[in-house]
Tab-separated table of C-alpha atoms in Angstrom:
chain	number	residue	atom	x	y	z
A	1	UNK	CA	-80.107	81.815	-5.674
A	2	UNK	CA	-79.196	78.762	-7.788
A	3	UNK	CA	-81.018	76.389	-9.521
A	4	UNK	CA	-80.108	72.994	-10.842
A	5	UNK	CA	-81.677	73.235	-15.016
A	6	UNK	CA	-82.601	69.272	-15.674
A	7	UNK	CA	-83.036	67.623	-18.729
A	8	UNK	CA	-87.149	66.593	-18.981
A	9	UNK	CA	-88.090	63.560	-17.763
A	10	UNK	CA	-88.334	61.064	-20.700
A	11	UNK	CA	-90.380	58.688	-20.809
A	12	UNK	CA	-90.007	54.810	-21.177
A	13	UNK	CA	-89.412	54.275	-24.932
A	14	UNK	CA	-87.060	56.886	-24.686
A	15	UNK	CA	-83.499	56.388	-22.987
A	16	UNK	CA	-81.556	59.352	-23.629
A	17	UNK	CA	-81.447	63.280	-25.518
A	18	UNK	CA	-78.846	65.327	-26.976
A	19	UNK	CA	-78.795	68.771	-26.710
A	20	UNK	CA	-79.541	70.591	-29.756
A	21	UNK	CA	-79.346	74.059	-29.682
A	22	UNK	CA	-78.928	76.610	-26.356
A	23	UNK	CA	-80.705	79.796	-26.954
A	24	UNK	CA	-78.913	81.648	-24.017
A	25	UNK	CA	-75.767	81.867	-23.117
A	26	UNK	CA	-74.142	82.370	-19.346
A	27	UNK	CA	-74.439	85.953	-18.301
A	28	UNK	CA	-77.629	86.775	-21.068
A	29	UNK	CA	-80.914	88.076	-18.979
A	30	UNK	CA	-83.428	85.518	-19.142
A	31	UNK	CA	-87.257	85.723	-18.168
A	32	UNK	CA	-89.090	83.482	-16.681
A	33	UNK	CA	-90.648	80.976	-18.922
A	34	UNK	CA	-88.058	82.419	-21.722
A	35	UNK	CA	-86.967	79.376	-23.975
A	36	UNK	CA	-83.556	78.856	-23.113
A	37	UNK	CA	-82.677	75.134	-24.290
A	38	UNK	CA	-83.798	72.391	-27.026
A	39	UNK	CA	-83.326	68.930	-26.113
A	40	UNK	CA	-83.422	66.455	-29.255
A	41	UNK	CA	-84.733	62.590	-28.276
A	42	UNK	CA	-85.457	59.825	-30.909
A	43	UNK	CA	-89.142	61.269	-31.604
A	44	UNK	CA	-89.125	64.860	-31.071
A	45	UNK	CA	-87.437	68.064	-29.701
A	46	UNK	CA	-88.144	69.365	-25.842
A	47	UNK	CA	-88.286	72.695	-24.784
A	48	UNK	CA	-86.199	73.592	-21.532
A	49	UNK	CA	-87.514	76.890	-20.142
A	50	UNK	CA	-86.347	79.289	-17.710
A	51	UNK	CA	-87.278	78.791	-14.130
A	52	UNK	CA	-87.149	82.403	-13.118
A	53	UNK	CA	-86.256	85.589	-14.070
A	54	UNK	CA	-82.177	85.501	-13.873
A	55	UNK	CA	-79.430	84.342	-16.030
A	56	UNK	CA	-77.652	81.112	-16.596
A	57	UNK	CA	-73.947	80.991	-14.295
A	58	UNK	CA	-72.648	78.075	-15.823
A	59	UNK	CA	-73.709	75.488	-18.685
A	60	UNK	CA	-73.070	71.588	-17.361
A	61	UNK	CA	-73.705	70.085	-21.214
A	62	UNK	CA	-72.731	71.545	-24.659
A	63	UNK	CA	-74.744	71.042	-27.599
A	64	UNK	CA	-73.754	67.934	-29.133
A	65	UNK	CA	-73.864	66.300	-25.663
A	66	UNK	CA	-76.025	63.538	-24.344
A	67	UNK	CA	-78.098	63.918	-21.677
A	68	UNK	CA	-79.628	61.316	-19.440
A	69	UNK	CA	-83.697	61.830	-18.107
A	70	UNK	CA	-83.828	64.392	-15.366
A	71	UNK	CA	-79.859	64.883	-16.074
A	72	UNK	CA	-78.716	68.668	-14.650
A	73	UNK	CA	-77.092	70.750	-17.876
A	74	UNK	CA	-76.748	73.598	-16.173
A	75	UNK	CA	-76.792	76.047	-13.261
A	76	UNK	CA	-79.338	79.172	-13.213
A	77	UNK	CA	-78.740	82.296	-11.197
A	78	UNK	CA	-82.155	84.055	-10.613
A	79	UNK	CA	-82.636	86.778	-9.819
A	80	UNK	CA	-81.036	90.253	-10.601
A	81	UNK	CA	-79.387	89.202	-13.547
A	82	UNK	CA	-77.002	92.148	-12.875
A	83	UNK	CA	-75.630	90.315	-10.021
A	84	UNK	CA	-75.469	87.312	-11.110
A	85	UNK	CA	-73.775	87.929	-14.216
A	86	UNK	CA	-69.984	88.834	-13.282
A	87	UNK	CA	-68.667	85.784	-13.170
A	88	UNK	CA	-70.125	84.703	-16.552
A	89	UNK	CA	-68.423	87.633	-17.828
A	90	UNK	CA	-65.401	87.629	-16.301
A	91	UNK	CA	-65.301	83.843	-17.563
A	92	UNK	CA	-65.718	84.880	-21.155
A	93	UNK	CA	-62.766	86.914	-21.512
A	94	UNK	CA	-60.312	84.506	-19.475
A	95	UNK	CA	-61.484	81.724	-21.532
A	96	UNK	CA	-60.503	83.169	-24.914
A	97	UNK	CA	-57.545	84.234	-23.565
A	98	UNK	CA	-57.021	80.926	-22.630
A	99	UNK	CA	-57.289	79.842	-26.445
A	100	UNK	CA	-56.356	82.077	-28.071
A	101	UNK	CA	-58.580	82.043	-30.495
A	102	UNK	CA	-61.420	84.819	-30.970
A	103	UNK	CA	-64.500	82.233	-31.532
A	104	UNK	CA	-63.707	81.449	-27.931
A	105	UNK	CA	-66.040	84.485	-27.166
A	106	UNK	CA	-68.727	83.322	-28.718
A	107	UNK	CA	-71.348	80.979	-27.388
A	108	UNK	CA	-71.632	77.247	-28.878
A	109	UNK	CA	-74.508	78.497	-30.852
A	110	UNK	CA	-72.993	81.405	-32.250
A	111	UNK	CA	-69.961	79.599	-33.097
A	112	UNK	CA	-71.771	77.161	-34.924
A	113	UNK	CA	-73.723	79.618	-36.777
A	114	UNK	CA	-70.235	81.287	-37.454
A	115	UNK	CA	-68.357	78.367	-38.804
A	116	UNK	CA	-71.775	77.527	-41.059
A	117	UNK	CA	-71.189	81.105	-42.780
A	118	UNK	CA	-67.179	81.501	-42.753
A	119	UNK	CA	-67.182	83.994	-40.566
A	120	UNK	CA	-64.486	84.572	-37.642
A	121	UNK	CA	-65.836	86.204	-34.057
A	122	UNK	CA	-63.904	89.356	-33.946
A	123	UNK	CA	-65.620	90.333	-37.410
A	124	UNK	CA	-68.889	90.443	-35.026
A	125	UNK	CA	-69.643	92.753	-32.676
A	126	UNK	CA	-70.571	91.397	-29.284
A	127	UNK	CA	-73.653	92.376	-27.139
A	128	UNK	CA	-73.350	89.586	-24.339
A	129	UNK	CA	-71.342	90.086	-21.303
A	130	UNK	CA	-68.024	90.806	-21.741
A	131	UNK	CA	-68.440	91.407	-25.333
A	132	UNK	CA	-69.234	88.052	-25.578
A	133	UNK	CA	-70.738	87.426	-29.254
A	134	UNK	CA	-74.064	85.924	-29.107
A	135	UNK	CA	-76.412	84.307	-31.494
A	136	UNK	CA	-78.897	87.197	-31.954
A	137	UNK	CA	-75.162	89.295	-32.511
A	138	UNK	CA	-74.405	86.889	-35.977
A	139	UNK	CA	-78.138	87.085	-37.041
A	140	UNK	CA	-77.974	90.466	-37.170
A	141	UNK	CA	-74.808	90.828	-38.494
A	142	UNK	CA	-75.424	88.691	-41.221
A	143	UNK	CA	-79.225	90.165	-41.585
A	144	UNK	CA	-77.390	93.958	-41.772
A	145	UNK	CA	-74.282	92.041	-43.847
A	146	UNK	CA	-75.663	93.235	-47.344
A	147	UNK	CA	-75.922	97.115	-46.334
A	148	UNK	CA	-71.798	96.777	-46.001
A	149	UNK	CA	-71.152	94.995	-49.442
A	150	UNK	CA	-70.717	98.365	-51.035
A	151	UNK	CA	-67.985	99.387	-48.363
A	152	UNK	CA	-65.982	96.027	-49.238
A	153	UNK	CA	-66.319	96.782	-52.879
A	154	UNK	CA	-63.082	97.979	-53.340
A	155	UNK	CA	-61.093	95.586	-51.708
A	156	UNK	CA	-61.783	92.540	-53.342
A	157	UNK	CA	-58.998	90.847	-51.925
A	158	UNK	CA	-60.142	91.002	-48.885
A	159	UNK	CA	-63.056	89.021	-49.570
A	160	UNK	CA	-62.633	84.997	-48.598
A	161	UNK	CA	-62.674	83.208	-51.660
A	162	UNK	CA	-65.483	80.708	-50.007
A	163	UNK	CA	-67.630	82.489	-49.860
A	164	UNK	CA	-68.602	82.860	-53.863
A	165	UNK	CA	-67.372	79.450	-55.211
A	166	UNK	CA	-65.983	79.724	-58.408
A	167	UNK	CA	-67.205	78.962	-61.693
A	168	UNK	CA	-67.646	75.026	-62.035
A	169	UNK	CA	-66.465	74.411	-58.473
A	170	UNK	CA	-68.251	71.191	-57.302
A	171	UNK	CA	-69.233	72.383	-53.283
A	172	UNK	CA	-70.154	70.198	-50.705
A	173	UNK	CA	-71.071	70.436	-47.084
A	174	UNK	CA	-71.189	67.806	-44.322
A	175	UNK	CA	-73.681	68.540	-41.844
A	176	UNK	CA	-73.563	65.843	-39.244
A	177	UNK	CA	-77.396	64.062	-39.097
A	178	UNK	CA	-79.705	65.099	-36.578
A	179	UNK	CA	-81.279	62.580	-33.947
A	180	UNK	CA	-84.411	62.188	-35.368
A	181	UNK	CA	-83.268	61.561	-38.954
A	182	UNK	CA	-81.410	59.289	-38.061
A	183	UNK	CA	-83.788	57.544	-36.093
A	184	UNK	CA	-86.343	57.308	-38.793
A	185	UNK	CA	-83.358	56.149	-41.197
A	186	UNK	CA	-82.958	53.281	-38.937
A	187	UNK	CA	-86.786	52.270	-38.137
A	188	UNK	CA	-87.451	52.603	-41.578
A	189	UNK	CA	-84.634	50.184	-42.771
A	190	UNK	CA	-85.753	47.741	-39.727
A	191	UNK	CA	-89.347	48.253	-41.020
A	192	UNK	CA	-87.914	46.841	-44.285
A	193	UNK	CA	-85.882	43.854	-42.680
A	194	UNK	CA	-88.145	42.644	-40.641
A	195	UNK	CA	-91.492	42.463	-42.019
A	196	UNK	CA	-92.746	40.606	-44.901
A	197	UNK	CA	-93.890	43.801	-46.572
A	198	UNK	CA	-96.480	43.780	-49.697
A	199	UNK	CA	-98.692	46.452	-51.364
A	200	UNK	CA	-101.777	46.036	-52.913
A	201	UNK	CA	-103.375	49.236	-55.284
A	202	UNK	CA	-106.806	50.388	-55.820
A	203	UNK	CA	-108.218	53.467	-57.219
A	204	UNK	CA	-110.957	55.716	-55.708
A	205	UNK	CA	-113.426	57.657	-57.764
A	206	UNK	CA	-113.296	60.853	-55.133
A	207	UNK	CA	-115.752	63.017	-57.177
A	208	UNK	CA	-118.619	62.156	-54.448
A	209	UNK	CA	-116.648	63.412	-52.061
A	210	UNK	CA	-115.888	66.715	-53.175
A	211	UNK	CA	-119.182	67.413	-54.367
A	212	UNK	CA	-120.535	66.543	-50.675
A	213	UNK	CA	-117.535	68.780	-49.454
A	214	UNK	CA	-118.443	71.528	-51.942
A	215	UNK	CA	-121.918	71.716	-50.742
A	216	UNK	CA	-121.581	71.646	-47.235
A	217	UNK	CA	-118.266	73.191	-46.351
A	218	UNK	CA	-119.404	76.657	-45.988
A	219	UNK	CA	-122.146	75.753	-43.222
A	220	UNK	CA	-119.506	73.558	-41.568
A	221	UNK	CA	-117.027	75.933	-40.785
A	222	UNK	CA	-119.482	78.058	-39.220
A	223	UNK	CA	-120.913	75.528	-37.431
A	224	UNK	CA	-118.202	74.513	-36.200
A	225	UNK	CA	-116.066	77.555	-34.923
A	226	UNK	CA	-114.085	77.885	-38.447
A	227	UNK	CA	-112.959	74.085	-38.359
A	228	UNK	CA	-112.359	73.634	-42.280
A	229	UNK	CA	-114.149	70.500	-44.170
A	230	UNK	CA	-110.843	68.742	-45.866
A	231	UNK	CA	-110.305	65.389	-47.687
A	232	UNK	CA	-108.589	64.033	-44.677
A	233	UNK	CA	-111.536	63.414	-42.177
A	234	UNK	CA	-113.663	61.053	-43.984
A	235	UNK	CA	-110.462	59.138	-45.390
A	236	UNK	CA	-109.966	58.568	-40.889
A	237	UNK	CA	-113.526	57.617	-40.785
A	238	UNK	CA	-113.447	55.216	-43.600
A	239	UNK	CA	-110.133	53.474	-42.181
A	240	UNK	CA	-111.795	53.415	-38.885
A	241	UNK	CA	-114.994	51.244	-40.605
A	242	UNK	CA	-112.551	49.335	-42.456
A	243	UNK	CA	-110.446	48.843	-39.345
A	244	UNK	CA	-113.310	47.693	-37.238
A	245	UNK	CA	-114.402	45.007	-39.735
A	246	UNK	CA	-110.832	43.670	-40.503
A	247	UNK	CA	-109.377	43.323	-36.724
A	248	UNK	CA	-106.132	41.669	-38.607
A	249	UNK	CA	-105.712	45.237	-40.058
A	250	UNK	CA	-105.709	46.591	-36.784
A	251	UNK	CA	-103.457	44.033	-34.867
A	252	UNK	CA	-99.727	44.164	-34.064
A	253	UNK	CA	-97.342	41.198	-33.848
A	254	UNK	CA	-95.278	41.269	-30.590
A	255	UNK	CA	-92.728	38.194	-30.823
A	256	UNK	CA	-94.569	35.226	-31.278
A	257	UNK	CA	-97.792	37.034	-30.303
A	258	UNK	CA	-100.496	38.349	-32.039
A	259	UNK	CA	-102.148	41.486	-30.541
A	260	UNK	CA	-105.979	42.549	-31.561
A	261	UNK	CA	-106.775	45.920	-30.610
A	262	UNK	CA	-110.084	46.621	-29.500
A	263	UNK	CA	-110.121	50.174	-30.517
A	264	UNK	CA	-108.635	52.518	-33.417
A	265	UNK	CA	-105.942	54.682	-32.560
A	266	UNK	CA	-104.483	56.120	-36.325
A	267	UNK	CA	-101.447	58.030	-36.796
A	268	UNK	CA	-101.198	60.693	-39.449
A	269	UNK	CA	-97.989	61.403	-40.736
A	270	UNK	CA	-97.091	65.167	-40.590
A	271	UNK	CA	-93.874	66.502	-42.238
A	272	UNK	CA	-92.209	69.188	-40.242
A	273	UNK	CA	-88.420	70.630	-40.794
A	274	UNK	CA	-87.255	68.049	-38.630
A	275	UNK	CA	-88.210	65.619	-40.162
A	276	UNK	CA	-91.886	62.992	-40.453
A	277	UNK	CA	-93.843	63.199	-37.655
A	278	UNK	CA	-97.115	60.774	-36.565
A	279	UNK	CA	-99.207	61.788	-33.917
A	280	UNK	CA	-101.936	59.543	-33.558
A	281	UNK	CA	-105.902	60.163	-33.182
A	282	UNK	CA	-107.246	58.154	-30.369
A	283	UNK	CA	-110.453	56.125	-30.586
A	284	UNK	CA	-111.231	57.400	-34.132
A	285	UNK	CA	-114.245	55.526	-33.724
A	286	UNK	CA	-115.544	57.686	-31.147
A	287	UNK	CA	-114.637	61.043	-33.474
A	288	UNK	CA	-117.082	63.126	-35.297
A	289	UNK	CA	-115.661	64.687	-39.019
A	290	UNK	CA	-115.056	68.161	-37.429
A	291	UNK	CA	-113.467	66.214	-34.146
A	292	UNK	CA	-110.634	64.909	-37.048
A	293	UNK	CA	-110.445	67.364	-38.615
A	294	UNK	CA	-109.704	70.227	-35.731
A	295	UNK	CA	-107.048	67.364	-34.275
A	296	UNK	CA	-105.118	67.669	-37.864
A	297	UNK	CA	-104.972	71.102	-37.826
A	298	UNK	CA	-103.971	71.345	-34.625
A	299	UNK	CA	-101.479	68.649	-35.467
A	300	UNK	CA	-99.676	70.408	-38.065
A	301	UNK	CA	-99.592	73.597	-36.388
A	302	UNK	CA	-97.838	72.263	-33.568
A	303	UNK	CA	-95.648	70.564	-35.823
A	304	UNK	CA	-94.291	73.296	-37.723
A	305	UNK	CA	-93.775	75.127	-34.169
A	306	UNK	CA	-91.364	71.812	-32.942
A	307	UNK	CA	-94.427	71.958	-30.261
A	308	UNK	CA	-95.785	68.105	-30.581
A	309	UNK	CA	-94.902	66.155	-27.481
A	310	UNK	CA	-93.912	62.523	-27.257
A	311	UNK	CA	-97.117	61.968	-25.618
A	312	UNK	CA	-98.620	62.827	-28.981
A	313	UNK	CA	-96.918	60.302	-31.304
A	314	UNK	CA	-96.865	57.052	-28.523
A	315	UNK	CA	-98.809	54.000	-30.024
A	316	UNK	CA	-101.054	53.642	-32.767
A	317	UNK	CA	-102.984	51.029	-34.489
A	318	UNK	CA	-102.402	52.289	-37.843
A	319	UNK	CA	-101.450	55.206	-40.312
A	320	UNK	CA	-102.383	57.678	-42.969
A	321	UNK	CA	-99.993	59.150	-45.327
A	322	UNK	CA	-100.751	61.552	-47.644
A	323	UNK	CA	-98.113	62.043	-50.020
A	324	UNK	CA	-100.796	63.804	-52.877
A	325	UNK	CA	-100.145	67.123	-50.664
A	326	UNK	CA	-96.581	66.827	-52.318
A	327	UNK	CA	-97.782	65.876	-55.788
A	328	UNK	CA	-96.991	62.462	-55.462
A	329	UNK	CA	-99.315	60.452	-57.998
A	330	UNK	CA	-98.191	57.014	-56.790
A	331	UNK	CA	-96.171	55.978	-53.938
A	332	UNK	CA	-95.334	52.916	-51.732
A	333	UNK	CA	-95.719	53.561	-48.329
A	334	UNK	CA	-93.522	51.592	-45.715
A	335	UNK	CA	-94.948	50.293	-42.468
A	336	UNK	CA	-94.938	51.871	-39.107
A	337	UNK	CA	-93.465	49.250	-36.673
A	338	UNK	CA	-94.999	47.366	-34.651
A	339	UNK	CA	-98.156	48.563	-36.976
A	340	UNK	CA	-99.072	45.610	-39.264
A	341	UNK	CA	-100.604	47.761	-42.419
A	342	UNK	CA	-100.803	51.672	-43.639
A	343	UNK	CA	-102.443	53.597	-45.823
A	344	UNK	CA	-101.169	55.920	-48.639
A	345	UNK	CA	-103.032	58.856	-50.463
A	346	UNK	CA	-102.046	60.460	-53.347
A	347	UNK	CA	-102.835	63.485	-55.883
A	348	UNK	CA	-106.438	64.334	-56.812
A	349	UNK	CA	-105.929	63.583	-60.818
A	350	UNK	CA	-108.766	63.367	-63.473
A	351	UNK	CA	-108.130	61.341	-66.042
A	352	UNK	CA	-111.095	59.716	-68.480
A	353	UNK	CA	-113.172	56.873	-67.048
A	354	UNK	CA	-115.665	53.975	-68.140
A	355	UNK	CA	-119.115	54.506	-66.278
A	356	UNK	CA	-122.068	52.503	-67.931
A	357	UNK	CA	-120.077	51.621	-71.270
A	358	UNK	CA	-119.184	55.469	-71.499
A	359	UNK	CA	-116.274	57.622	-71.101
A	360	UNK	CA	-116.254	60.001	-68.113
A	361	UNK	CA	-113.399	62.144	-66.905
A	362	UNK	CA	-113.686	61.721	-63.037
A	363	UNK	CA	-111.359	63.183	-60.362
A	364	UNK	CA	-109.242	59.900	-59.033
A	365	UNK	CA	-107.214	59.182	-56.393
A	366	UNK	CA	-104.980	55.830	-56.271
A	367	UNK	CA	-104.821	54.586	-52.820
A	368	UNK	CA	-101.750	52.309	-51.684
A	369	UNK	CA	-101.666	49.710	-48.520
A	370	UNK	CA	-99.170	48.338	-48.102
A	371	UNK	CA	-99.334	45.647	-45.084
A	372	UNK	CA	-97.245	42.499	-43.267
A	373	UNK	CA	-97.825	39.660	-44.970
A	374	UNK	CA	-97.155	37.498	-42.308
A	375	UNK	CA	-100.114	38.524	-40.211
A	376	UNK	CA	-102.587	39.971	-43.333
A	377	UNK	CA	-103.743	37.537	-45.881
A	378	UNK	CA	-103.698	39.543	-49.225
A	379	UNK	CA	-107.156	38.432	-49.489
A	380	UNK	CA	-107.827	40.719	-46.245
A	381	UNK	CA	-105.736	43.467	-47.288
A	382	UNK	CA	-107.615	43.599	-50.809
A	383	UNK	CA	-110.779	43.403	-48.955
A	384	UNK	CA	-109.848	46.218	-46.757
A	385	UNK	CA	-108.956	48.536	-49.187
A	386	UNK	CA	-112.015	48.293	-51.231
A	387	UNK	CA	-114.143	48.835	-48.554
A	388	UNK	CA	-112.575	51.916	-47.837
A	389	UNK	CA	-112.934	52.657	-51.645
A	390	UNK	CA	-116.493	51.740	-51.450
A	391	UNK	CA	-116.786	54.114	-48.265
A	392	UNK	CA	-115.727	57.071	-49.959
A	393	UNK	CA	-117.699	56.641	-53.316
A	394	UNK	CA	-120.519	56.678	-51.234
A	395	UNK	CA	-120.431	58.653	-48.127
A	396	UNK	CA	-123.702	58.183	-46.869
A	397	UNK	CA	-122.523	54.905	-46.118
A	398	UNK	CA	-120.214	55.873	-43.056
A	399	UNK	CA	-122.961	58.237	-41.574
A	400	UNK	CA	-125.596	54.883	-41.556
A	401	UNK	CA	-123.130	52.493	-40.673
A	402	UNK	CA	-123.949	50.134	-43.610
């Protein structure tokens, strides 16, 4: 039986996908469920699973292509994948024949991950159907390469030259850049254009903090089901405070309007191998310290997996970025359109202090907000940003709500 494979439905704020990577080829067995497909959009990578058990009979859009919403890239054959796969491999063959060229019996992805290590299809043994190369055939080829080095020793000749650049050779490689980079380039640069962007500094003594942290952290993770107690929760809850008694903060400009949002949705920015990521918190306000905190963890885990959704990262009344994780000691942070201010952390650093005419080494943090001038007085903004200051140099001031 056949089966039409669709791109996912995307939703408004996103008009098209390319296809980034296909994980099985025509003719490879496939379970159901197997991941079989990555679809790249402007804010994050889908995952196109297998509808059955089966195989896929023909692929409708390379990688490299783009794909409209609910778009069909290709036909799946399910069932016995025994059956189904003759024609895929009677395809393979014919079509490098047609060529004439061996990397015509590899699939796009293994000829990509051929041409990225100089290496030609009929040095790789094929598994696929037909003895079509595959990408799990070039992994392991190139995982089992080293064990052959000593064979090739004494033919040195043979050896492309490459491969080992010689001495003082200036390489370069041109990789073409991926959706999402490139999206970020450009909302970044608009970010810049558009807005009349400002930052205003403070420092934050966070010694209170980590003493609370130190003495409670223990008990909190049991309490709640091994949730960890980090820096990044009560920095949410103090924005949140801060947010709620500087609505300007919190608005968004939308053409000649000004939008107030009645409620706190932050984004925390997440860096993943694709690239920054900001899924957003909703109604912070409304979140207890282990709520926040279990959301961020879950956050980055799914980020390092490719697993956040679009879902995740839609709206947003402002943003956290933490660029101390990194060792960053100062930074300036540039907006999140159509987000009117955020907020950027840096490294934990002691350095000696005044306190009472005396000199104390303290454990400081400078904090960064940077914010659009043309809806944030900078008599707002610097109001904002000590109160978060004063928030966190004295905790018990979030939990009474004074």
């Amino acid at each position: 039986m056949s089966i039409e494979i669709k791109a996912p439905t995307f939703p408004e704020s996103v008009a098209d996908g390319t296809v980034a990577t296909w994980h099985k080829q025509p003719g490879e067995a496939v379970s159901r469920d197997e991941l079989i497909v990555d679809i790249e959009t402007d804010k994050v990578v889908l995952e196109v699973v297998a509808p059955a058990d089966g195989s896929i009979a023909e692929i409708i859009k390379g990688e490299g292509d783009t794909v409209l919403s609910d778009e069909v890239i290709a036909i799946f054959a399910a069932g016995d994948v025994a059956a189904a796969a003759p024609a895929a491999a009677e395809a393979a063959p014919a079509e490098a024949a047609a060529e004439g060229d061996a990397d015509a019996a590899a699939g796009p992805a293994a000829r990509k991950l051929l041409d990225e290590n100089n290496l030609d299809a009929s040095q790789v043994p094929g598994t696929g159907k037909g003895g079509r190369v595959t990408k799990e055939d070039v992994l392991n080829y190139l995982k089992n390469k080293p064990a052959a080095a000593p064979a090739a020793a004494p033919a040195p000749a043979a050896a492309p030259a490459v491969e080992v650049p010689a001495a003082g050779e200036r390489v370069e490689k041109r990789v073409p850049m991926t959706r999402l980079r490139a999206t970020i380039a450009k909302r970044l640069v608009e970010a810049q254009q558009n807005a009349a962007m400002l930052t205003t500094y403070n420092e934050v003594n966070m010694k209170p903090v980590m003493e609370l942290r130190k003495q409670y952290k223990d008990l909190f993770e049991k309490t709640h089901n091994g949730t960890r107690l980090g820096f990044m929760s009560f920095f949410v809850k103090a924005a949140t405070e801060a947010l709620k008694r500087f609505p300007a903060v919190n608005a968004s400009i939308d053409g000649n309007d000004i939008v107030y949002h009645g409620y706190q949705d932050i984004g925390v920015a997440v860096s993943t191998e694709r690239g920054l990521m900001v899924p957003v918190l909703r109604d912070t306000d409304g979140m207890s310290l282990a709520g926040v905190e279990s959301a961020i963890a879950d956050f980055g885990q799914r980020g390092r997996e490719g697993k956040l959704g679009i879902d995740d990262m839609q709206g947003g009344t402002f943003t956290i970025t933490n660029g101390g994780v990194f060792g960053s000691l100062m930074s300036t942070p540039i907006l999140n359109p159509p987000q009117t201010a955020i907020l950027g952390m840096h490294k934990i650093q002691e350095r000696p202090m005044a306190v009472n005419g005396e000199v104390v080494v303290l454990p400081m943090m400078y904090l960064a907000l940077s914010y659009d001038h043309r809806m944030i007085d900078g008599k707002d903004a610097v109001q904002f940003l000590v109160t978060i200051k004063d928030l966190l140099e004295d905790p018990a001031r979030m939990l009474l709500d004074v």
